[in-house]
Amino acid sequence: MNMSGPNSGIARFLTKICDLIFLNVVFILTSCTVVCLGAAVTALYMTAMELYRERDCTPVRDFLRNLRKVFTASTPAAVLLLADLTLLAVLYRVLYAETLLFPPELFVLFCIAAVMLTAILSWLFPLLACFENTFSRHLGNAVRLALANLPVTFFITAVNLLPILVLLFLPQFFGVFLGVWLLIGAAAGAYVNLFYLRKIFEQ
């Protein structure tokens, strides 16, 4: 048996890793501009789905094509994503502030709101990537699916919050983790999330 041929499991695995690295790099570069952030996340999931389905996919070219395709439709989701990122940044600043910036009860309430918003967005962007619908219906479907599939919601939310979780609980490893995440993390996270989401979407 040829374990190193182009059709071997090892070759396919390494090819997939390279595809995810290319996809992650182009995603990081485009998402650095706030204007493209929402569309970049949607295009990330669209391209990761093409990779998952073993289609003839060129990550960079297909990502840029998908980015143009979903730019307008992703704008409302981008606003929610920016609100979520801003809230998470404020909470992190408050957590490590030397003085109490607002009551603990309010801090807990904001933390719950941030986690809930992240959970909804964890469903919303894959829905935008996989289906055509109005934004209001996508948002409603994201809320319903998040509530109806709580174990999956917990998992994909944890994957999407992984950089923050590592920063909070394993700060000594954050430098190494950040390097890996910038190389492949976002694309790998989308790919892993789609393993569970695809099964639900195809029901």
Coordinates of C-alpha atoms in Angstrom, one line a residue:
M1 CA 0.0 0.0 0.0
N2 CA 1.3 3.4 -1.0
M3 CA 1.0 5.6 2.1
S4 CA 2.6 8.6 0.5
G5 CA 0.8 8.7 -2.8
P6 CA -1.4 11.7 -3.8
N7 CA -4.6 9.9 -2.9
S8 CA -3.3 8.5 0.5
G9 CA -4.9 9.6 3.8
I10 CA -1.7 11.3 4.8
A11 CA -1.5 13.3 1.6
R12 CA -5.2 14.4 1.8
F13 CA -4.7 15.4 5.4
L14 CA -1.6 17.5 4.7
T15 CA -3.4 19.1 1.7
K16 CA -6.4 20.0 3.9
I17 CA -4.1 21.5 6.5
C18 CA -2.4 23.6 3.8
D19 CA -5.8 24.7 2.4
L20 CA -6.9 25.8 5.9
I21 CA -3.7 27.8 6.4
F22 CA -4.1 29.6 3.1
L23 CA -7.8 30.2 4.0
N24 CA -6.9 31.5 7.5
V25 CA -4.3 33.9 6.3
V26 CA -6.5 35.5 3.7
F27 CA -9.3 35.7 6.3
I28 CA -7.0 37.4 8.8
L29 CA -5.9 39.9 6.2
T30 CA -9.4 40.9 5.0
S31 CA -11.0 40.9 8.5
C32 CA -8.4 43.5 9.6
T33 CA -10.5 46.1 7.8
V34 CA -13.7 46.7 9.8
V35 CA -15.7 47.2 6.7
C36 CA -15.0 43.6 5.5
L37 CA -15.3 41.9 8.9
G38 CA -18.8 40.5 8.6
A39 CA -18.4 39.4 5.0
A40 CA -15.1 37.9 5.8
V41 CA -16.6 35.6 8.5
T42 CA -19.4 34.6 6.1
A43 CA -17.0 33.9 3.3
L44 CA -14.8 31.9 5.7
Y45 CA -17.7 29.6 6.4
M46 CA -18.6 29.3 2.8
T47 CA -15.1 28.4 1.7
A48 CA -14.7 26.0 4.7
M49 CA -17.9 24.3 3.6
E50 CA -16.5 23.8 0.1
L51 CA -13.4 22.3 1.6
Y52 CA -15.5 20.1 3.9
R53 CA -17.5 18.8 0.9
E54 CA -14.2 17.9 -0.9
R55 CA -15.0 20.1 -3.8
D56 CA -12.3 21.4 -6.1
C57 CA -11.6 24.4 -4.1
T58 CA -8.8 27.0 -4.3
P59 CA -9.0 28.7 -0.8
V60 CA -7.8 32.2 -1.6
R61 CA -9.6 32.6 -4.9
D62 CA -12.8 31.1 -3.7
F63 CA -12.7 33.1 -0.4
L64 CA -12.3 36.4 -2.4
R65 CA -15.2 35.4 -4.7
N66 CA -17.4 34.5 -1.7
L67 CA -16.4 37.8 0.0
R68 CA -17.7 39.8 -2.9
K69 CA -20.8 37.7 -3.1
V70 CA -21.9 38.1 0.5
F71 CA -20.6 41.6 1.3
T72 CA -24.0 43.3 1.3
A73 CA -26.0 40.5 2.9
S74 CA -23.4 40.3 5.8
T75 CA -23.5 43.9 6.8
P76 CA -26.2 43.6 9.5
A77 CA -24.4 40.6 11.0
A78 CA -21.2 42.7 11.0
V79 CA -22.9 45.3 13.2
L80 CA -23.8 42.6 15.7
L81 CA -20.3 41.1 15.5
L82 CA -18.7 44.5 16.2
A83 CA -21.1 45.1 19.1
D84 CA -20.1 41.7 20.5
L85 CA -16.4 42.2 20.1
T86 CA -16.7 45.7 21.7
L87 CA -18.6 44.2 24.7
L88 CA -16.0 41.5 25.1
A89 CA -13.2 44.0 25.0
V90 CA -14.9 46.2 27.6
L91 CA -15.5 43.2 29.9
Y92 CA -11.9 42.2 29.7
R93 CA -10.8 45.7 30.5
V94 CA -13.2 45.8 33.5
L95 CA -12.1 42.4 34.8
Y96 CA -8.5 43.6 35.1
A97 CA -9.1 47.2 36.1
E98 CA -7.5 48.3 39.4
T99 CA -10.7 49.9 40.5
L100 CA -14.3 48.7 40.3
L101 CA -15.8 50.3 37.2
F102 CA -19.4 49.1 37.7
P103 CA -21.2 46.8 40.1
P104 CA -20.5 43.0 40.0
E105 CA -24.1 42.3 39.2
L106 CA -23.9 44.5 36.1
F107 CA -20.7 42.8 35.1
V108 CA -22.3 39.3 35.3
L109 CA -25.3 40.6 33.3
F110 CA -23.0 41.9 30.6
C111 CA -21.0 38.6 30.5
I112 CA -24.2 36.7 30.0
A113 CA -25.3 39.0 27.2
A114 CA -21.9 38.7 25.5
V115 CA -22.0 34.8 25.7
M116 CA -25.6 34.8 24.4
L117 CA -24.7 37.1 21.5
T118 CA -21.7 35.1 20.6
A119 CA -23.8 31.9 20.7
I120 CA -26.3 33.5 18.3
L121 CA -23.6 34.7 16.0
S122 CA -22.1 31.3 16.0
W123 CA -25.2 30.1 14.2
L124 CA -25.9 33.2 12.2
F125 CA -22.8 33.3 10.1
P126 CA -23.0 29.7 9.0
L127 CA -26.6 30.2 8.1
L128 CA -25.7 33.2 6.0
A129 CA -23.0 31.1 4.4
C130 CA -25.2 28.1 3.6
F131 CA -28.7 29.5 2.8
E132 CA -30.3 32.5 1.1
N133 CA -32.9 34.3 3.2
T134 CA -33.7 37.7 4.6
F135 CA -31.5 38.8 7.5
S136 CA -34.5 38.8 10.0
R137 CA -35.3 35.2 9.2
H138 CA -31.7 34.2 9.5
L139 CA -31.5 35.9 12.9
G140 CA -34.7 34.2 14.0
N141 CA -33.5 30.8 12.8
A142 CA -30.2 31.3 14.6
V143 CA -31.9 32.0 17.9
R144 CA -34.2 29.0 17.4
L145 CA -31.4 26.6 16.4
A146 CA -29.2 27.8 19.3
L147 CA -32.0 27.0 21.8
A148 CA -33.0 23.7 20.2
N149 CA -29.4 22.4 20.0
L150 CA -27.8 23.5 23.3
P151 CA -24.9 21.0 23.3
V152 CA -23.9 22.0 19.8
T153 CA -24.4 25.7 20.7
F154 CA -22.2 25.3 23.8
F155 CA -19.4 23.6 21.7
I156 CA -19.3 26.0 18.8
T157 CA -19.5 29.0 21.2
A158 CA -16.6 27.6 23.1
V159 CA -14.6 27.2 19.9
N160 CA -15.3 30.7 18.8
L161 CA -14.4 32.1 22.3
L162 CA -11.3 29.9 22.5
P163 CA -8.8 32.8 22.2
I164 CA -10.5 34.6 25.1
L165 CA -10.7 31.5 27.2
V166 CA -7.0 30.8 26.7
L167 CA -6.2 34.4 27.6
L168 CA -8.2 34.2 30.8
F169 CA -7.3 30.7 32.1
L170 CA -4.0 29.9 30.4
P171 CA -2.3 33.2 29.9
Q172 CA 1.2 31.7 30.0
F173 CA 0.4 29.8 26.8
F174 CA -1.4 32.6 25.0
G175 CA 1.6 33.7 23.0
V176 CA 2.0 30.2 21.5
F177 CA -1.7 29.9 21.0
L178 CA -1.9 33.3 19.3
G179 CA 0.8 32.2 16.8
V180 CA -1.1 29.0 16.0
W181 CA -4.4 30.8 15.7
L182 CA -3.1 33.4 13.4
L183 CA -1.7 30.6 11.2
I184 CA -4.8 28.3 11.1
G185 CA -7.1 28.9 14.0
A186 CA -10.1 30.7 12.5
A187 CA -10.3 28.5 9.5
A188 CA -9.8 25.3 11.6
G189 CA -12.5 26.5 14.0
A190 CA -15.0 27.1 11.2
Y191 CA -14.1 23.7 9.7
V192 CA -14.6 21.9 13.1
N193 CA -17.9 23.8 13.7
L194 CA -19.2 22.8 10.3
F195 CA -18.7 19.1 11.2
Y196 CA -21.7 19.5 13.7
L197 CA -23.6 22.3 11.9
R198 CA -23.7 20.5 8.6
K199 CA -25.6 17.6 10.1
I200 CA -28.2 19.9 11.5
F201 CA -28.6 22.0 8.4
E202 CA -29.1 18.8 6.3
Q203 CA -31.9 17.5 8.4

